[in-house]
Short mmCIF file of C-alpha atoms and ligand atoms in Angstrom, two decimals:
data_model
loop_
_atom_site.label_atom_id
_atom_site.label_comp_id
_atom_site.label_asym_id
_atom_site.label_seq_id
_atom_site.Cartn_x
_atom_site.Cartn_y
_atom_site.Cartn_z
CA UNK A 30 -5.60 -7.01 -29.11
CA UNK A 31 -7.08 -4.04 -28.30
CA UNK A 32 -5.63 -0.59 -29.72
CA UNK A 33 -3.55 1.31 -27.48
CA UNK A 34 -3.65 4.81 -26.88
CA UNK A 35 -0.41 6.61 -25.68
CA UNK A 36 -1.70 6.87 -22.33
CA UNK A 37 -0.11 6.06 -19.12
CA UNK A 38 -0.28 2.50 -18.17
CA UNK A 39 -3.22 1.34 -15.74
CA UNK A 40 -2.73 -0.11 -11.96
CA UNK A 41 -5.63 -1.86 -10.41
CA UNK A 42 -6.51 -1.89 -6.83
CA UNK A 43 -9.49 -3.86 -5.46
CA UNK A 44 -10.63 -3.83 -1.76
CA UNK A 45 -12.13 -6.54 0.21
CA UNK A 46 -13.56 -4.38 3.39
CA UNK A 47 -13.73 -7.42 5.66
CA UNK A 48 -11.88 -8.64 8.69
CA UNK A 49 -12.27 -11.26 11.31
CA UNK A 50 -11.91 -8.40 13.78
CA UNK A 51 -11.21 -4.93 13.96
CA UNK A 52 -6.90 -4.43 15.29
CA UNK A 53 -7.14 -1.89 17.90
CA UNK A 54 -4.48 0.15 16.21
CA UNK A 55 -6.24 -0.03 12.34
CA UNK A 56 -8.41 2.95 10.42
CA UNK A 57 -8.46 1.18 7.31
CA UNK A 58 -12.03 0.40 5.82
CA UNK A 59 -12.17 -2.47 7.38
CA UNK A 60 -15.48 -4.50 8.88
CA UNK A 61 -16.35 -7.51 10.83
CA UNK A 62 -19.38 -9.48 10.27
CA UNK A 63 -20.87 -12.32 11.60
CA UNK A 64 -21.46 -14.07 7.71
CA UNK A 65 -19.51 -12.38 4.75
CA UNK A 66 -21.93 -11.84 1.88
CA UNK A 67 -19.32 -13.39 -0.42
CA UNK A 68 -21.56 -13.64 -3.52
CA UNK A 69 -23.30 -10.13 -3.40
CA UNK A 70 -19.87 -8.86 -3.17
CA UNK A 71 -18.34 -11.22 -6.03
CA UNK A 72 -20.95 -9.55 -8.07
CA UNK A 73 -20.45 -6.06 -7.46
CA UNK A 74 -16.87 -6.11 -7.58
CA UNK A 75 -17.41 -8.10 -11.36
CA UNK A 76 -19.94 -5.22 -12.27
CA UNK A 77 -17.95 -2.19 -10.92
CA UNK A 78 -14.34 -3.35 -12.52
CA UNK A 79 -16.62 -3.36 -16.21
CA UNK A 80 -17.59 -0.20 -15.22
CA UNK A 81 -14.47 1.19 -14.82
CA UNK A 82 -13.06 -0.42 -17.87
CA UNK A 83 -16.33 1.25 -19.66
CA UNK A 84 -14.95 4.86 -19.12
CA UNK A 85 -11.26 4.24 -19.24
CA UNK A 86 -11.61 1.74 -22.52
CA UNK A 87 -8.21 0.23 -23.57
CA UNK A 88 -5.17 0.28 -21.53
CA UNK A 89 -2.24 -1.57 -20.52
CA UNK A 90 -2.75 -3.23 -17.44
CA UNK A 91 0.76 -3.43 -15.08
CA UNK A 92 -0.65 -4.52 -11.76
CA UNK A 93 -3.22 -5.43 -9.57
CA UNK A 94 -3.65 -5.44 -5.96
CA UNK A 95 -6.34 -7.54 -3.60
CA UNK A 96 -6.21 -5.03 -0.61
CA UNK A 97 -8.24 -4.36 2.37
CA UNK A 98 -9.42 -5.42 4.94
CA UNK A 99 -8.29 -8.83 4.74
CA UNK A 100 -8.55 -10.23 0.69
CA UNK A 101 -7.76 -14.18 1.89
CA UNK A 102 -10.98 -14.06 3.48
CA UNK A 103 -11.93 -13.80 -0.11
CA UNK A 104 -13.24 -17.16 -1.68
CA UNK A 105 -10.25 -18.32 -4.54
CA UNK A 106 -12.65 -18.67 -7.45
CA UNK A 107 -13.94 -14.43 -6.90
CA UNK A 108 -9.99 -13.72 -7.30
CA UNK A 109 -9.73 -15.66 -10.28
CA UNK A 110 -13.19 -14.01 -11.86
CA UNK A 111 -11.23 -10.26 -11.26
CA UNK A 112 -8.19 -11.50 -12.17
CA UNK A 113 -9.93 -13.05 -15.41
CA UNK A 114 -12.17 -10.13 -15.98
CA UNK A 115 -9.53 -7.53 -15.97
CA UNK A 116 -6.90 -9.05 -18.18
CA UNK A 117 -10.17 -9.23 -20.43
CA UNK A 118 -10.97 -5.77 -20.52
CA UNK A 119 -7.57 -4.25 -20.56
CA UNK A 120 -4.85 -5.60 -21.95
CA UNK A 121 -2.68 -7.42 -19.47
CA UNK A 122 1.43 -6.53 -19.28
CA UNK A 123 3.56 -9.71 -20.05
CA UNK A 124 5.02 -9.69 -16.70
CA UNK A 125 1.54 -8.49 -15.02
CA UNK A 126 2.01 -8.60 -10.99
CA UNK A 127 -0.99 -9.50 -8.74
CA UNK A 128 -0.79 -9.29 -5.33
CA UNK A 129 -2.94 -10.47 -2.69
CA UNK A 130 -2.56 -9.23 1.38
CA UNK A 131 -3.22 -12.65 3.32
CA UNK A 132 -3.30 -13.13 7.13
CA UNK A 133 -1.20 -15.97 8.76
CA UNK A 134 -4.32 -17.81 10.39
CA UNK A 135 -4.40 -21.18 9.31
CA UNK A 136 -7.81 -20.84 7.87
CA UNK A 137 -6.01 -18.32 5.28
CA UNK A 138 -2.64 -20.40 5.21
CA UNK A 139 -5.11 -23.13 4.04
CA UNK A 140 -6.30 -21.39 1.04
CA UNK A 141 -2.83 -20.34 -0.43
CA UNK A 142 -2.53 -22.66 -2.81
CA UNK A 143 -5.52 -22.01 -4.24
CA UNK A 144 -4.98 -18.24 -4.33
CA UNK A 145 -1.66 -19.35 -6.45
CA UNK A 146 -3.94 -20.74 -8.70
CA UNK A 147 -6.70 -18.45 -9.11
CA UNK A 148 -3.44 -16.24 -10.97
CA UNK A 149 -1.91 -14.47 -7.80
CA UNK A 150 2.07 -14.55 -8.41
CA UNK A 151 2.84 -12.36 -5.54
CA UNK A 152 1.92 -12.53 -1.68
CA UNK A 153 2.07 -9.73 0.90
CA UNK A 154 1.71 -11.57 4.32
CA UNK A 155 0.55 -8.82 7.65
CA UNK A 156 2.91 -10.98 10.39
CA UNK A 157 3.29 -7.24 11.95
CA UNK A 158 5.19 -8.85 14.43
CA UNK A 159 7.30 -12.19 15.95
CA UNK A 160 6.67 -11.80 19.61
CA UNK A 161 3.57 -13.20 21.25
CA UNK A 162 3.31 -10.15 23.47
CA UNK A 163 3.76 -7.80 20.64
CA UNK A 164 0.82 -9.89 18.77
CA UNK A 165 -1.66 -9.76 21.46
CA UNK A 166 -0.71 -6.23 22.01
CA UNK A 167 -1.58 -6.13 18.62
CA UNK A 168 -4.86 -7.35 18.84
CA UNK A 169 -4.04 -10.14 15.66
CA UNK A 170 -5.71 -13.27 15.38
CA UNK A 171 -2.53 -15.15 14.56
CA UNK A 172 0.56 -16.44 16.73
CA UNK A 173 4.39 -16.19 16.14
CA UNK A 174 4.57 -20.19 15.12
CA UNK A 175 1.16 -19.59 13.07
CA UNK A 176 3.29 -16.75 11.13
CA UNK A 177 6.42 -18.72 10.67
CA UNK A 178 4.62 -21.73 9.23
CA UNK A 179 2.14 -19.52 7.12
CA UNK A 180 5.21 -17.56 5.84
CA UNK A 181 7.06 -21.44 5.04
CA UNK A 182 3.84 -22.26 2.44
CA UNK A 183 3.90 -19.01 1.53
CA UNK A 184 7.46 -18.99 0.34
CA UNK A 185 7.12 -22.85 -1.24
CA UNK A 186 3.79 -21.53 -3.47
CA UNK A 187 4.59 -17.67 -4.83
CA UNK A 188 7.23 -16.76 -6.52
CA UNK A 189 7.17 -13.44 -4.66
CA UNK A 190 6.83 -12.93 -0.97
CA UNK A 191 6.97 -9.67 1.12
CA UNK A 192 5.73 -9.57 4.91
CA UNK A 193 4.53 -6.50 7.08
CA UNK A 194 6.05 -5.71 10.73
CA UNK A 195 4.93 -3.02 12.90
CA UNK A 196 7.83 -1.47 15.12
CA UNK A 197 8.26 1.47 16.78
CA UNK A 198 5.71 -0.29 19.57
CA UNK A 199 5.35 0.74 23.50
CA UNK A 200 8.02 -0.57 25.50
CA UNK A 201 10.55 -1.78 21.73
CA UNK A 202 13.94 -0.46 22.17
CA UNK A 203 16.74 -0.69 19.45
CA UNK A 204 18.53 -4.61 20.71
CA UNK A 205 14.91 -6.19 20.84
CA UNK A 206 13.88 -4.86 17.57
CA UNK A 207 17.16 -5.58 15.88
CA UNK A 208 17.09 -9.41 16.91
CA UNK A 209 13.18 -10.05 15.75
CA UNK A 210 14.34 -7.96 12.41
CA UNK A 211 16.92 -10.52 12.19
CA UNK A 212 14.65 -13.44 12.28
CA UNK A 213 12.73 -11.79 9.76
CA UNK A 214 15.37 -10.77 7.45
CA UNK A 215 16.52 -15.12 7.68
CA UNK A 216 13.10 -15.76 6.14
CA UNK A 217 14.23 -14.94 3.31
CA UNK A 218 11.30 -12.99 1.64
CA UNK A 219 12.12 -10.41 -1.32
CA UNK A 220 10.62 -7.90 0.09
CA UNK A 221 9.51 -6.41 3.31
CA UNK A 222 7.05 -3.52 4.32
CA UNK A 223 8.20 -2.48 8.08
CA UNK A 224 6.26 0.53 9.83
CA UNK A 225 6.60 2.61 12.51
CA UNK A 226 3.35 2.37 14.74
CA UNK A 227 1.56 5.35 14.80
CA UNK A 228 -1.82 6.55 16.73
CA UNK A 229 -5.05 6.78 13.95
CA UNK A 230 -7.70 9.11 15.32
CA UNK A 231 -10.71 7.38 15.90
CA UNK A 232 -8.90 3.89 16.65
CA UNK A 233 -9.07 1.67 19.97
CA UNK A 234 -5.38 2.69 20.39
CA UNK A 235 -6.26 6.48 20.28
CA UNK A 236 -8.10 6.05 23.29
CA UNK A 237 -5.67 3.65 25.43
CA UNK A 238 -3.00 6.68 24.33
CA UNK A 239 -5.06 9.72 25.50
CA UNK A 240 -5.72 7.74 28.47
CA UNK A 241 -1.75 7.25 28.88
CA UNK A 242 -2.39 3.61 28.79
CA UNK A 243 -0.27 3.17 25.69
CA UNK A 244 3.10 5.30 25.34
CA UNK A 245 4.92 5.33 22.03
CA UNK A 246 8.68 5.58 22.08
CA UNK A 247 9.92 9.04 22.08
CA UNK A 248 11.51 10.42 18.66
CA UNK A 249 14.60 9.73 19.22
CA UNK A 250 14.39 6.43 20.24
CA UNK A 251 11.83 6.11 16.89
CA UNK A 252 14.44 7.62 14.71
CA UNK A 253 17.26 5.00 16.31
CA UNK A 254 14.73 2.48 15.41
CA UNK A 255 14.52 3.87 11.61
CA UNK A 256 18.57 4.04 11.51
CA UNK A 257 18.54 -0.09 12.82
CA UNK A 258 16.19 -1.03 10.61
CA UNK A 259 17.89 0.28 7.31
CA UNK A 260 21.03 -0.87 8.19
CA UNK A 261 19.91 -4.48 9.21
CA UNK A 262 17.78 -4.57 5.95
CA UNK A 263 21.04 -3.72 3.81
CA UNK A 264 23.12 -6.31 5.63
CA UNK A 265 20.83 -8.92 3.54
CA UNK A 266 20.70 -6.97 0.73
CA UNK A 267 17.60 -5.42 0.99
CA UNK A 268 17.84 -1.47 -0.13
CA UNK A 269 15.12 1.10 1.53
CA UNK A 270 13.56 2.12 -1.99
CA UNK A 271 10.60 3.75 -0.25
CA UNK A 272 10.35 5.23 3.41
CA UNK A 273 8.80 2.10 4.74
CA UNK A 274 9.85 -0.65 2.26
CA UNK A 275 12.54 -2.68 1.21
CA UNK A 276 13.23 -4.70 -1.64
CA UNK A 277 15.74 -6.70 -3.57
CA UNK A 278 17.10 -4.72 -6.86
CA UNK A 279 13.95 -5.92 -8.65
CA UNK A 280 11.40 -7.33 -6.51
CA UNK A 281 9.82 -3.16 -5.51
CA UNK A 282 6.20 -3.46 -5.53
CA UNK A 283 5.36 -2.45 -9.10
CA UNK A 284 1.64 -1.54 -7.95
CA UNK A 285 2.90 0.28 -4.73
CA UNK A 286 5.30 2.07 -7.38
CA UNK A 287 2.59 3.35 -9.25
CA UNK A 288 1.67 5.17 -6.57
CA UNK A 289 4.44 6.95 -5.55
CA UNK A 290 5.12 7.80 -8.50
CA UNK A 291 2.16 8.96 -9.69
CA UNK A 292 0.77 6.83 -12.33
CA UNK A 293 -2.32 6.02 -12.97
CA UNK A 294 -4.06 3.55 -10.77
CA UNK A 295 -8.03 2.87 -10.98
CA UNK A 296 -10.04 2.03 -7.25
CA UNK A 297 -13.02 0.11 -6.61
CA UNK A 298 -14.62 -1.68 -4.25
CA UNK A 299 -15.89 0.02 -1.17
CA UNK A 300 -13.80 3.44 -0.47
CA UNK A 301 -11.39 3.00 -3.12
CA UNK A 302 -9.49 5.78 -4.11
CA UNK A 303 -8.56 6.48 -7.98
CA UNK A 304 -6.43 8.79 -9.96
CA UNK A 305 -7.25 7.84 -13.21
CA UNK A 306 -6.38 9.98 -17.11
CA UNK A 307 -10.10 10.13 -18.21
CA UNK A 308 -10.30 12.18 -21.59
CA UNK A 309 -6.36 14.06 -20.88
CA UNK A 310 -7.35 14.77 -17.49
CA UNK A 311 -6.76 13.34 -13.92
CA UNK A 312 -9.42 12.40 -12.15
CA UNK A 313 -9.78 11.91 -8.58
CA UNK A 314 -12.25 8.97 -7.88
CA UNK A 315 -13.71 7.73 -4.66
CA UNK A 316 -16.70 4.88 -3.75
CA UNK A 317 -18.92 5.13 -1.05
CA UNK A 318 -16.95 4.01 2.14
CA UNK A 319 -19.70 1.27 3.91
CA UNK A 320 -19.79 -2.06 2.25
CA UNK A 321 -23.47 -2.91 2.16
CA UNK A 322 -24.53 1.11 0.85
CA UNK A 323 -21.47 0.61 -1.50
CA UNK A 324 -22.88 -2.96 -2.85
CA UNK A 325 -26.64 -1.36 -3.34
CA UNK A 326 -25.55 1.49 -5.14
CA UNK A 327 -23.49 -0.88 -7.56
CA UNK A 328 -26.22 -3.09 -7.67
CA UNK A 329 -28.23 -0.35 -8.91
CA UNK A 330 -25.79 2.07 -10.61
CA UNK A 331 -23.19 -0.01 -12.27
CA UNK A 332 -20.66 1.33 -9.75
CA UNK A 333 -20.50 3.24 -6.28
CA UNK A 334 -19.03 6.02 -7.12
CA UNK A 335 -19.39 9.14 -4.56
CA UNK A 336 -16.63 11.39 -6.30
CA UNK A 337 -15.34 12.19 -9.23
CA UNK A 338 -13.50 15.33 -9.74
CA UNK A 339 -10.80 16.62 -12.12
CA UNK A 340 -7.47 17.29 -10.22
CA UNK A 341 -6.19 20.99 -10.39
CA UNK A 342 -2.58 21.51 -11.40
CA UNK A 343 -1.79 22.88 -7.70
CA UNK A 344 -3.39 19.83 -6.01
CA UNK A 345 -1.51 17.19 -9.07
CA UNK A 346 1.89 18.88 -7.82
CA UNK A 347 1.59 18.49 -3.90
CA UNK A 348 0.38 14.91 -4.56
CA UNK A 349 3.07 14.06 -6.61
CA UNK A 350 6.16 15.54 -4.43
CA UNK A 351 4.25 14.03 -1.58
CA UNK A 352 4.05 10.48 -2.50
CA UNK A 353 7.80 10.69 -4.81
CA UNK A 354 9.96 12.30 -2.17
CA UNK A 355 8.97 9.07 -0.24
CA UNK A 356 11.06 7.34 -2.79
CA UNK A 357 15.05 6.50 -3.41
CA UNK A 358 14.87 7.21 -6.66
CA UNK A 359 13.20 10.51 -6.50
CA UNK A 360 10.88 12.72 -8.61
CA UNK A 361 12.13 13.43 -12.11
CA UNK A 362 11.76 17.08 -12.93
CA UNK A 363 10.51 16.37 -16.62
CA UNK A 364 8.25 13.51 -15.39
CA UNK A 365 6.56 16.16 -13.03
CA UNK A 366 6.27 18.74 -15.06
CA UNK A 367 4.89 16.41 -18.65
CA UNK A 368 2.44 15.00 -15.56
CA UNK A 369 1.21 17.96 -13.37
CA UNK A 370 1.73 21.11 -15.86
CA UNK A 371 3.90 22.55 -13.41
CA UNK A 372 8.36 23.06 -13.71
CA UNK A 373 8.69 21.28 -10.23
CA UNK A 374 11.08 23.67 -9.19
CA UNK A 375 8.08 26.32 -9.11
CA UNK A 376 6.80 23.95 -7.10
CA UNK A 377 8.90 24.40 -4.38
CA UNK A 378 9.60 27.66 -1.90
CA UNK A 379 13.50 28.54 -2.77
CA UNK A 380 14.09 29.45 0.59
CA UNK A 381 13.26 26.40 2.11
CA UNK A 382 14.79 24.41 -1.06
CA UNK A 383 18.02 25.85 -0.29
CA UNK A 384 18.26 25.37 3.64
CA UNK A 385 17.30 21.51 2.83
CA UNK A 386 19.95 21.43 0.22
CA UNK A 387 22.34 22.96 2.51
CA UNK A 388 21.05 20.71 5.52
CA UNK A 389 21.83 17.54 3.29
CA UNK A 390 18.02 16.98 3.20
CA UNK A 391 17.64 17.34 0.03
CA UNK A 392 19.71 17.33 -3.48
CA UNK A 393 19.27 17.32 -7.18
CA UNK A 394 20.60 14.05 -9.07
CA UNK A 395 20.79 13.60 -12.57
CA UNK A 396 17.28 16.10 -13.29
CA UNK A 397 15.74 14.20 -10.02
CA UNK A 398 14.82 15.76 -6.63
CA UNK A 399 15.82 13.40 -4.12
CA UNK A 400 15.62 13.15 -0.16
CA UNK A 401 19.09 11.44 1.11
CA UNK A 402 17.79 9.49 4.52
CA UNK A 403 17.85 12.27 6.89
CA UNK A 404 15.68 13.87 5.14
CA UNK A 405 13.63 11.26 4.90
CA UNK A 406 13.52 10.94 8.83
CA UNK A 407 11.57 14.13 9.10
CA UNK A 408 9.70 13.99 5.11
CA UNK A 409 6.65 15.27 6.44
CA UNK A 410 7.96 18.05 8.41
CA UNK A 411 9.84 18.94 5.48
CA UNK A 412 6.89 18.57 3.30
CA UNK A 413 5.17 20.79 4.85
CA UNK A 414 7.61 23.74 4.70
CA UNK A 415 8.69 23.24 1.13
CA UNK A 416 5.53 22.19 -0.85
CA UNK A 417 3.90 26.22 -2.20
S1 SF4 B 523 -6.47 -7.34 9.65
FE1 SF4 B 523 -5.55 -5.50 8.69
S2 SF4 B 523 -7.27 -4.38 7.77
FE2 SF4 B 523 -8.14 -5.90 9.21
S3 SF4 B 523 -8.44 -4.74 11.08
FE3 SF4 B 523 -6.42 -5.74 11.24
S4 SF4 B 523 -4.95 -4.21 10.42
FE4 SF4 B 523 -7.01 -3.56 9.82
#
């Protein structure tokens, strides 16, 4: 086994930048091409994740995460290389979680199985919706029946299961939303990610809106929305431990934790993001953004790395309020400080602190910060008035 330092423990995230189209509403990194160039990319993920594991040497290894673009379009036997190749070269947690995102098309619903096997134990299925209008709307490439039976395999072959929805959509008002959140919620999964949809620059949908061809619902009828979806979530026992996700006591995303609460999580594949402890300092890592240029420089480099930059103490205590006030739980004061050098209430502008306290925005738990739900309903407005 290899020796441990006392550092923090390591989350993985790889990304698979292709997609059998583009959604009209997406600005992830995500490509289509006509033939996927599965075993150039096989390769350079294998090379980049022992390059990674180079620099950081040994840690313990608590999750990893097949994102993208779409990762089932991934062949089985390239998950279980990474999978194999990273509880090699770190040292993998007993109860190590590895999630895969998988579309419901029945090419992908095919392939489940195998995904099982290549050492996945947890499936995140992007369903975004139940309605045929909503999906076509939607731009997806699967249908409501496709998504129902995808979700039935996907429930008989992982022992975890959490599906996306998009809400919040032209037209959606609180009844219709409630009853396809109901047929969700009888599914059964452990977990759910549900999202409000919102207009990405640079999108197909950024057009349609500026063109007044698509028309969100107004705030208040978003905000109803929010208030229905929490409630119906709780009714089956599902608690909002993040703005946007719900979960049985137990069954949180332990990668998607990391995150928010900012551990350390390592990024590669093509415009991955990092913060990673490299010699007692964070790091901010990023790899070049387009798939082929990202593949070359691996292929000649060892990795395709564009940045690599320590994280100032200013910068470490904005990212950490911004991605931990998102959560139920919190920040913990003497987390923050032990993590960004900084007492978190120095972090914060009194006056503001105090008007959110007094606003019920806002209160201190226990040595935790925490938003209570209305403040979550308006985080980033807050956000941006209390971070200094
Ligand atoms: S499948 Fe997912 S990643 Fe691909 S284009 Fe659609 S939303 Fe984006």
């Amino acid at each position: 086994m290899p020796y441990l330092s006392a550092m923090e423990p390591l989350a993985l995230y790889i990304h698979w930048p292709f997609c059998l189209a583009k959604c009209p509403y997406c600005d992830f990194n995500s490509h289509v091409r006509d033939q996927i160039p599965q075993a150039q990319f096989r390769d350079a993920l294998l090379t980049e994740l022992a390059w990674e594991a180079g620099r950081l040497g040994p840690r313990l290894l608590t999750s990893i995460f097949f994102g993208g673009g779409t990762p089932s379009l991934m062949q089985p036997d390239t998950v279980a290389a990474l999978i194999e190749q990273a509880c090699r070269v770190f040292q993998s947690a007993a109860d190590l979680e590895v999630t895969l995102e998988a579309n419901p098309t029945s090419v992908e619903a095919a392939r489940l199985a195998d995904f099982r096997q290549a050492g996945v134990n947890r499936l995140s299925l992007g369903v975004q919706s139940l309605d045929p209008d909503a999906l076509r709307l939607l731009g997806r490439q699967h249908s409501a029946p496709q998504a129902l039976a995808a979700l039935e395999i996907a429930r008989a072959t992982f022992p975890r299961l959490s599906f996306d929805l998009i809400y919040a959509r032209p037209g959606q008002d609180v009844p219709a939303w409630q009853g396809e959140l109901r047929t969700a919620l009888t599914l059964a999964p452990d977990h759910l990610s549900l999202y409000q949809l919102t207009i990405e620059p640079g999108t197909a949908f950024a057009t349609k809106h500026a063109r007044g061809e698509i028309v969100l619902p107004d705030g208040d009828t978003a905000a109803a929305l929010y208030t229905a979806t929490d409630e119906a979530a709780a009714r089956f026992g599902l608690a909002a431990y993040e703005v946007s996700n719900y979960a049985r006591p137990g069954a949180e995303s332990r990668h998607n934790l990391a995150y928010w609460r900012y551990a350390d999580y390592a990024g590669i594949g093509p415009g991955a993001h990092g913060r990673v402890t490299v010699g007692g300092e964070l790091v901010a890592t990023r790899r070049h953004r387009a798939p082929e240029a990202w593949a070359e420089r691996v292929a000649r480099d060892g990795h395709g790395t564009v940045e690599q930059t320590a994280v100032p103490a200013g910068d470490k205590a904005r990212e950490m309020l911004l991605m931990g006030l998102r959560l139920a739980e919190g920040i913990d004061a003497t987390r923050f400080a032990a993590r960004t050098g900084i007492d978190l209430a120095a972090a914060l502008d009194p006056d503001v602190l105090a008007q959110a306290q007094e606003a019920n925005y806002l209160r201190w738990d226990h040595g935790r910060l925490v938003a209570l739900p209305e403040g979550r309903l308006r985080l980033d407005a807050l956000l941006a008035a209390l971070v200094r």
